[in-house]
CSV table of C-alpha atoms in Angstrom, one decimal:
chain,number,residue,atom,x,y,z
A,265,UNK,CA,98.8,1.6,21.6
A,266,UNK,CA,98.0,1.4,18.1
A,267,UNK,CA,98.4,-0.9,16.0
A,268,UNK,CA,100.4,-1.4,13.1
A,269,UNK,CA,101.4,-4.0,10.2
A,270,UNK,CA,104.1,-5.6,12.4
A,271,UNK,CA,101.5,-6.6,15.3
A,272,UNK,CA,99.0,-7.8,12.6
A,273,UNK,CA,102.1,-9.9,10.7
A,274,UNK,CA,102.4,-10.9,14.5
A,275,UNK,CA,99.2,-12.3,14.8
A,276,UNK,CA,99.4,-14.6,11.6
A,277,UNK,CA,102.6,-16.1,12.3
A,278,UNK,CA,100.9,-16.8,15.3
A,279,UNK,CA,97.7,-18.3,14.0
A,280,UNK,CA,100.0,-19.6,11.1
A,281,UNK,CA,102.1,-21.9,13.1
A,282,UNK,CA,100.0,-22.2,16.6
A,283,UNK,CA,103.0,-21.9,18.8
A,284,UNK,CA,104.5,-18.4,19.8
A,285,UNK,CA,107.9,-20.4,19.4
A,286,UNK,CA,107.9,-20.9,16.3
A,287,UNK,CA,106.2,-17.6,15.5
A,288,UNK,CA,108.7,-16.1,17.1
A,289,UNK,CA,111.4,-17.9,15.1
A,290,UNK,CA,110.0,-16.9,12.1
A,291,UNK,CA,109.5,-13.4,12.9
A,292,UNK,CA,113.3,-13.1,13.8
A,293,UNK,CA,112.3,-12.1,17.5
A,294,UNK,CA,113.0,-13.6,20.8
A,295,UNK,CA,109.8,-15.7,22.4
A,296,UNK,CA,109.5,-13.4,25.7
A,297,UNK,CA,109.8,-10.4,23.2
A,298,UNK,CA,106.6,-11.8,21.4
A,299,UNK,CA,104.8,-13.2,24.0
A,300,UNK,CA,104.8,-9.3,25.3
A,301,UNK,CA,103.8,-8.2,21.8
A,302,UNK,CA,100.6,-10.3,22.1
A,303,UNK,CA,99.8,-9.5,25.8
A,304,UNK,CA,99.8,-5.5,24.2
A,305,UNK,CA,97.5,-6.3,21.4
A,306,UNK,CA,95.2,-7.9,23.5
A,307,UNK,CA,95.4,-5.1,26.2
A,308,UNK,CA,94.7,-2.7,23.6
A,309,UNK,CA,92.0,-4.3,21.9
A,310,UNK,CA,90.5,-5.1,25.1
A,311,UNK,CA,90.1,-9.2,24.4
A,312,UNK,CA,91.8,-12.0,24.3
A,313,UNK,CA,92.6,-13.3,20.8
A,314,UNK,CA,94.2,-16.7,21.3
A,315,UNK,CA,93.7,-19.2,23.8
A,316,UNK,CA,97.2,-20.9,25.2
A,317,UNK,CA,97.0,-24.5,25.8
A,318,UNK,CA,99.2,-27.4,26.2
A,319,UNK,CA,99.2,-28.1,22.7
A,320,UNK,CA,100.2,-24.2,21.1
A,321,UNK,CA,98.5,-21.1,20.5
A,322,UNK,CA,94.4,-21.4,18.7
A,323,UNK,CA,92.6,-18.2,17.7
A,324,UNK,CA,89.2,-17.0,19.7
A,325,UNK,CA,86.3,-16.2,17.7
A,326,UNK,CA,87.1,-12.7,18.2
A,327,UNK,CA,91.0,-13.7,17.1
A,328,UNK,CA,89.8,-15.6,13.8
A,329,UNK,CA,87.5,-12.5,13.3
A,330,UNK,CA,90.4,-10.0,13.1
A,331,UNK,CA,92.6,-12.4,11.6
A,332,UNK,CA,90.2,-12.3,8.7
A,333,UNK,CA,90.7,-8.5,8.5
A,334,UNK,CA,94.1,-8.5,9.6
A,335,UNK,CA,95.8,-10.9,6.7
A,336,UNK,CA,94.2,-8.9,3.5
A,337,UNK,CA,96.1,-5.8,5.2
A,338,UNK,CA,99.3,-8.0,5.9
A,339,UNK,CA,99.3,-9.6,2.6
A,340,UNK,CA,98.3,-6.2,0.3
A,341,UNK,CA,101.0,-4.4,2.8
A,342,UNK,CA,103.4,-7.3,1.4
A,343,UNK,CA,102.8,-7.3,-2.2
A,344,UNK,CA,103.2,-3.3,-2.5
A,345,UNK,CA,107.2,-3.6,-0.7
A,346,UNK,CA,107.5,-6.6,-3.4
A,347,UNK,CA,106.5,-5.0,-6.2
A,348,UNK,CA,108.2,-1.8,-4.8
A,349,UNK,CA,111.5,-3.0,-4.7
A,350,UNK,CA,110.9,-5.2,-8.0
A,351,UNK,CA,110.5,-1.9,-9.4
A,352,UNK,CA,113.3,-0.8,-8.2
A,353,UNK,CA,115.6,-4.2,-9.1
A,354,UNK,CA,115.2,-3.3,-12.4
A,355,UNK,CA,116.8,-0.5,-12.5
A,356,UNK,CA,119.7,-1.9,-10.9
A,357,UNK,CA,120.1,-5.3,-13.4
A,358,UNK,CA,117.9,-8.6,-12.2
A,359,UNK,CA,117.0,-10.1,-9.2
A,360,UNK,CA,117.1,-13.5,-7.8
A,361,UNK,CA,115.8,-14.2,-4.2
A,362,UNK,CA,117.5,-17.2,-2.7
A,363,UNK,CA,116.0,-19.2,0.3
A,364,UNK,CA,117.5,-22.0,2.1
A,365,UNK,CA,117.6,-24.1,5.7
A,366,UNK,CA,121.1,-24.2,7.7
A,367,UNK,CA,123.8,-25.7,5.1
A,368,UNK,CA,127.4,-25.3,5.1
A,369,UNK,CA,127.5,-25.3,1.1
A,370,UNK,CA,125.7,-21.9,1.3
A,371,UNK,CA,128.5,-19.6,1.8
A,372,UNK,CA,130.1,-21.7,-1.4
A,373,UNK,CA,127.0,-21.6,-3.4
A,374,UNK,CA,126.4,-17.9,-3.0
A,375,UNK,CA,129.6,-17.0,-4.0
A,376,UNK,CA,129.7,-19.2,-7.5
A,377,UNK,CA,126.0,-17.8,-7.5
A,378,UNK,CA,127.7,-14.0,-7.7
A,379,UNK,CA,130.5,-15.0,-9.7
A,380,UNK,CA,128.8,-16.8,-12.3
A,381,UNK,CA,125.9,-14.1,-12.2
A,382,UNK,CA,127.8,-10.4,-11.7
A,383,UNK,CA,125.1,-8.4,-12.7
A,384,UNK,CA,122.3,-9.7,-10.4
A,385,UNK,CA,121.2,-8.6,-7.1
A,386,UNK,CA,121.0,-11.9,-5.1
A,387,UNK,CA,119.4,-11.8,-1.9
A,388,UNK,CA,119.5,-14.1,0.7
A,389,UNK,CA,116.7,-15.5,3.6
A,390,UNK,CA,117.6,-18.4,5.7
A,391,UNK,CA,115.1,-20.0,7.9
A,392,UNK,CA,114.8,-23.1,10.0
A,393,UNK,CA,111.5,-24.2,8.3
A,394,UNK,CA,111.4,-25.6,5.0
A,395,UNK,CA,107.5,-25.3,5.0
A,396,UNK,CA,108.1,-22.1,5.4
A,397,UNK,CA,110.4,-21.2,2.7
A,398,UNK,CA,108.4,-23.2,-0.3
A,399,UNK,CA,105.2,-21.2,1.1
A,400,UNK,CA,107.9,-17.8,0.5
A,401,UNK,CA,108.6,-19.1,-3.4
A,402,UNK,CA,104.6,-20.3,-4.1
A,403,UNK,CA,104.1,-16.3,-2.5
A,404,UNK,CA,106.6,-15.3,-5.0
A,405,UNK,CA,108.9,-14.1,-2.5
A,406,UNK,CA,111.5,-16.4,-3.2
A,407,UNK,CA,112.6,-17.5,-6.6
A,408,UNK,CA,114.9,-20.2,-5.3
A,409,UNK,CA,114.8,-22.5,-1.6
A,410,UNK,CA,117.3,-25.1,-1.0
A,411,UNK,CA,115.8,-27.4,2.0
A,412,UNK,CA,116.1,-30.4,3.9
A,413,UNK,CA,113.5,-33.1,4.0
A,414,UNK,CA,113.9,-35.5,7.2
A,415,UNK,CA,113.7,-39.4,6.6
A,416,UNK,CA,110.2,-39.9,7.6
A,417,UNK,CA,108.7,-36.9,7.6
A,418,UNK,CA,107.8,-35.7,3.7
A,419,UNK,CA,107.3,-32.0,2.7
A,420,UNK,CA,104.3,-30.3,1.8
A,421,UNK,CA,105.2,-28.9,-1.5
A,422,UNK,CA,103.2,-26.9,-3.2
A,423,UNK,CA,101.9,-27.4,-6.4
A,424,UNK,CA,103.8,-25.6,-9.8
A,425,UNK,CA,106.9,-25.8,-7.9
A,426,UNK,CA,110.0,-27.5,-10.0
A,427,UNK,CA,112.7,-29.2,-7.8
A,428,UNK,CA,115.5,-31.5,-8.1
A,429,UNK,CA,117.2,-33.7,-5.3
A,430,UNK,CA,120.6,-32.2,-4.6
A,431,UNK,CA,121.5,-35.9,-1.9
A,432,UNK,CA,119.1,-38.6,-2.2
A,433,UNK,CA,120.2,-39.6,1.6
A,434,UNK,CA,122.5,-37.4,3.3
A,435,UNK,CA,123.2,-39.5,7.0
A,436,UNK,CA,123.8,-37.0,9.8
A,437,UNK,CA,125.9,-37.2,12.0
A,438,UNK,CA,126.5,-37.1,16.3
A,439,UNK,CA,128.0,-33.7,17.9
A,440,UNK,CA,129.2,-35.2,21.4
A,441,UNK,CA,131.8,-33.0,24.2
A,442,UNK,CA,135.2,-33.8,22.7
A,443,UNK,CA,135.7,-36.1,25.8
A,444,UNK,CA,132.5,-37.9,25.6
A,445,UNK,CA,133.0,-41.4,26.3
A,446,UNK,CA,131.9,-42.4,22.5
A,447,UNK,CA,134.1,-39.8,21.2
A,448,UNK,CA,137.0,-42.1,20.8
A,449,UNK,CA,135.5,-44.1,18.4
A,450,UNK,CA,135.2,-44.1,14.6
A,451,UNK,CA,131.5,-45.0,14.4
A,452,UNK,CA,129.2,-44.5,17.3
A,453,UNK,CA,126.2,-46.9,18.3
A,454,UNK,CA,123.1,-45.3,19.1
A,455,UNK,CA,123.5,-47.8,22.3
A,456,UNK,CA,126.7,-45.6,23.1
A,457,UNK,CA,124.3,-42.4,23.8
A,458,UNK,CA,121.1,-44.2,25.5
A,459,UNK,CA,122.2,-42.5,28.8
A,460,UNK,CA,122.4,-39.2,27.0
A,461,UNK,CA,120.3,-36.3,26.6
A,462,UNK,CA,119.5,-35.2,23.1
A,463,UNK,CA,119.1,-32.1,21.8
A,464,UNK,CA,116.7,-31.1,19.5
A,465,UNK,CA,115.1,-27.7,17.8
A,466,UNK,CA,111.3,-28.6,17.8
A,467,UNK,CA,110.8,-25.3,15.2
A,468,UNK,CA,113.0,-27.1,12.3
A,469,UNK,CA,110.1,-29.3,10.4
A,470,UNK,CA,110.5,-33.1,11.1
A,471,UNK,CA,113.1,-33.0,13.3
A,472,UNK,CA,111.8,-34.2,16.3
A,473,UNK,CA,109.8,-36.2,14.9
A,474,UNK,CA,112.4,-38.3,12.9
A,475,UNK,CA,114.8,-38.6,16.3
A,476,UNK,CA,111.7,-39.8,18.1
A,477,UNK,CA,111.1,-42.5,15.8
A,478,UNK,CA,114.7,-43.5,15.0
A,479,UNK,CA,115.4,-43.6,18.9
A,480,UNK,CA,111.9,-45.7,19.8
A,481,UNK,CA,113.0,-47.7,16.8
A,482,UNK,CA,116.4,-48.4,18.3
A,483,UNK,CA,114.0,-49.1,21.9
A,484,UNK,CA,115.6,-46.3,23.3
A,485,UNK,CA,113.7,-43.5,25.6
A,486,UNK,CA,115.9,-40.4,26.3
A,487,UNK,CA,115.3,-37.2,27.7
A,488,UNK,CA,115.0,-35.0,24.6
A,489,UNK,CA,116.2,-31.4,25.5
A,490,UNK,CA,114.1,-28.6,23.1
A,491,UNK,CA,116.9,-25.7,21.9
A,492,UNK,CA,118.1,-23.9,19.4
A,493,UNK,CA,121.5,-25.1,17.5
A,494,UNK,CA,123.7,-22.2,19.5
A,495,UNK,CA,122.2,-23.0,22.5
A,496,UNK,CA,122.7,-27.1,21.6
A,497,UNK,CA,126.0,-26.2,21.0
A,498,UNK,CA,126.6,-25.0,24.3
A,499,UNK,CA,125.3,-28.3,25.9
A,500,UNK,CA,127.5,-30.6,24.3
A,501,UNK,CA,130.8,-28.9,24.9
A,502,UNK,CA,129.4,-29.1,28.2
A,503,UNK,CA,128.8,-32.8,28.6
A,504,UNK,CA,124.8,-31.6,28.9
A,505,UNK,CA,123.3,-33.3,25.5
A,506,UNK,CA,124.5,-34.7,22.0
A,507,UNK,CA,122.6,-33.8,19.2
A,508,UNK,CA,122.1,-35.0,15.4
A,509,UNK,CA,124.4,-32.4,12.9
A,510,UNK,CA,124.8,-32.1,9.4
A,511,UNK,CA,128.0,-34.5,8.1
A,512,UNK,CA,129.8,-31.4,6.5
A,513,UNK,CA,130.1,-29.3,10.2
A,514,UNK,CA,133.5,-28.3,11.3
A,515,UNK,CA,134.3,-30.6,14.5
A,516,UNK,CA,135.6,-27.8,17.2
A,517,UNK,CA,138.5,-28.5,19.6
A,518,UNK,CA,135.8,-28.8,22.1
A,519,UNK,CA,133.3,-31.2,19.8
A,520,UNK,CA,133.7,-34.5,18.2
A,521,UNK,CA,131.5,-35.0,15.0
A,522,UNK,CA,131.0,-38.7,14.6
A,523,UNK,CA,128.9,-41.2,12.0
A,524,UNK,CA,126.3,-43.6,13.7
A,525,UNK,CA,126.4,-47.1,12.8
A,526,UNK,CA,124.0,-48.1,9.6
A,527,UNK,CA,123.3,-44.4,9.4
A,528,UNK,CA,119.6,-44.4,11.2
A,529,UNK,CA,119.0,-40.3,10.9
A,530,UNK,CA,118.7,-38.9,7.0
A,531,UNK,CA,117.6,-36.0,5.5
A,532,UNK,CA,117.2,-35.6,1.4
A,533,UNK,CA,118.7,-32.3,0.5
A,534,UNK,CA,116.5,-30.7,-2.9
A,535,UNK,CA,116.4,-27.3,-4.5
A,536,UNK,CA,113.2,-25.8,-5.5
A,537,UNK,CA,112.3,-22.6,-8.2
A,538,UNK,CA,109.6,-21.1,-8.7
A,539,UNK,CA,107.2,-21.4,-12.3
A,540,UNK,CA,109.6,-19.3,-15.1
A,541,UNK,CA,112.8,-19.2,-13.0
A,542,UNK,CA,115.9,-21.3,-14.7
A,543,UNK,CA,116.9,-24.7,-12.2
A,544,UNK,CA,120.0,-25.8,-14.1
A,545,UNK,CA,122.5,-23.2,-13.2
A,546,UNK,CA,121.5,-22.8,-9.0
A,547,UNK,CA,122.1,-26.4,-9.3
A,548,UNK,CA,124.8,-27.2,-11.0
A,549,UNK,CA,126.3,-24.3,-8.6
A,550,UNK,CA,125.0,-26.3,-5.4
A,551,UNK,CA,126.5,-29.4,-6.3
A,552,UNK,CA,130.0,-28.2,-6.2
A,553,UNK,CA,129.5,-25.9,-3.4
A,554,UNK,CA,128.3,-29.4,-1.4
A,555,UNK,CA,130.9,-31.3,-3.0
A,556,UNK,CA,133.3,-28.9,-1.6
A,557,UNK,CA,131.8,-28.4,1.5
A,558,UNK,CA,131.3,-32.5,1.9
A,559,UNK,CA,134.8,-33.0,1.1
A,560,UNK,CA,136.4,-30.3,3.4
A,561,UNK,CA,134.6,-32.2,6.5
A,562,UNK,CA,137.2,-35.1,7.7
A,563,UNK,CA,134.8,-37.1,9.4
A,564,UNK,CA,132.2,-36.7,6.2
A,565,UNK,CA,135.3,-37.6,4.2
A,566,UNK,CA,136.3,-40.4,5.7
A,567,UNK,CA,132.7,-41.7,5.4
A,568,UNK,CA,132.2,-41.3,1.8
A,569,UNK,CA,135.7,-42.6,1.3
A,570,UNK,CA,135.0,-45.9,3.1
A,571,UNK,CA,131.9,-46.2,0.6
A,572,UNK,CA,129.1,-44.0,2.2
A,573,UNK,CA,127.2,-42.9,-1.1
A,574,UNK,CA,125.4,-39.5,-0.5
A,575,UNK,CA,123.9,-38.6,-4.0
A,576,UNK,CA,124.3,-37.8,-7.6
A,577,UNK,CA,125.8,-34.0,-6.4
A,578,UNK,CA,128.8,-36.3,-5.3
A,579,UNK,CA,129.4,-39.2,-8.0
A,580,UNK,CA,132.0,-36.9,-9.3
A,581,UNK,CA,134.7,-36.5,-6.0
């Protein structure tokens, strides 16, 4: 086998993140499929490049050697398709590169985007991890990232970057099996789910650790269940797990969405640019694209109706 860019971006997201979970996550491929990839470009290199322990994925010596070849190649083979198809923007009208985590306001906020902006090219990446998209716009890969910061658990920005805070305190919610006992209830107690499995995606930054806290906080000890949000999806309608959810998801006919009592779980919801690129427009955008999206959510609704306060984005609904 020989190798290519691909199995050398492989090994970085690798080294980058230490887990071949979330390398795999951010690489867009399944973990098996990865976990192959690396088994190949060991074979054919003849060594083994990083050791696998309990606690993720650390480089050999020989793996930190070729890293150190391997990421000039990755990062010069990176900047020549950017400035390739910068080149090639232009002649098509301007650009602008939009990053963001999971949000329901981003169908909304694209669209006002295009509207608002007909003769740019906007492009879209959505990624779990909000490191991960502020290290895309410091790159200059991204000109925009909206992102999640859990209660708890502050970001690493990086420096020159200009943001603003879209919800100073947005509470998330419960996703529960429609007939989960709790489920008939306005406001759930964290008390209601201590016999409950919880669902959580250990590749979204904080997560885990801001349920761990919030649950030992509350003296509560359950069995935390690591999967992805379709796969957690699957679980609850099944009775298997509940799991924390944004407030502005759609309940299905087989899930209730409910509010916790005193709100315990909180992310902070901020847009980022990069140096040069305009903040004022993306957000006012946003703003009613959450709006809308907050107030199209019954049980968010209801909550901000009965005095819930989510940020300055919704002073105006």
């Amino acid at each position: 086998m020989e190798l290519e860019v691909r199995h050398l971006r492989a090994l970085c997201a690798i080294a980058d993140t230490g887990s071949l979970h979330k390398a795999a996550r951010q690489l867009g491929v399944s973990q098996p499929s990865l976990t192959t990839q690396l088994r190949r470009i060991e074979n054919a290199l003849g060594a083994e490049l990083f050791s696998r322990t309990r606690t993720g994925c650390h480089p050999t010596p020989l793996g930190r050697s070729v890293l150190g070849r391997a990421r000039p190649l990755v990062d010069g083979m990176t900047a020549l398709i950017t400035e390739t198809r910068a080149a090639a923007a232009r002649t098509r009208g301007p650009a602008l590169r939009v990053g963001s985590t999971a949000s329901r306001a981003l169908p909304g906020w694209l669209r006002r985007l295009r509207q608002g902006l007909p003769d740019s090219d906007i492009a879209l990446r959505v990624d779990v991890s909000a490191h991960a998209l502020l290290r895309t716009v410091e790159a200059g890969r991204l000109d925009l990232a909206f992102v999640h910061e859990v209660e708890g658990c502050p970001l690493r920005v990086p420096p020159g970057l200009k943001g603003r805070v879209l919800v100073e305190r947005e509470p998330q919610f419960i996703s529960m099996a429609r007939d989960h006992p709790a489920a008939g209830r306005e406001v759930v107690e964290l008390a209601d789910l201590a016999d409950d499995r919880w669902a959580v995606d250990p590749a979204v930054d904080g997560e885990w650790d801001g349920l761990h806290r919030v649950l030992r906080a509350a003296g509560l000890d359950p069995p935390l269940l690591h999967a992805d949000y379709h796969t957690a999806a699957s679980l609850i309608v099944l009775g298997e797990a509940v799991a924390p959810c944004q407030p502005t998801s759609d309940p299905r006919e087989d899930m209730a969405v409910r509010p916790l009592r005193g709100d315990p779980l909180a992310v902070r919801l901020l847009l980022y640019a990069a140096p040069g690129v305009p903040l004022d427009r993306p957000y006012a955008e946003l703003a009613a694209a959450y709006r809308e999206a907050a107030l199209g959510a019954a049980p968010y609704r209801s909550w901000l109706r009965a005095g819930g306060t989510a940020g300055p984005c919704m002073m105006s609904a």
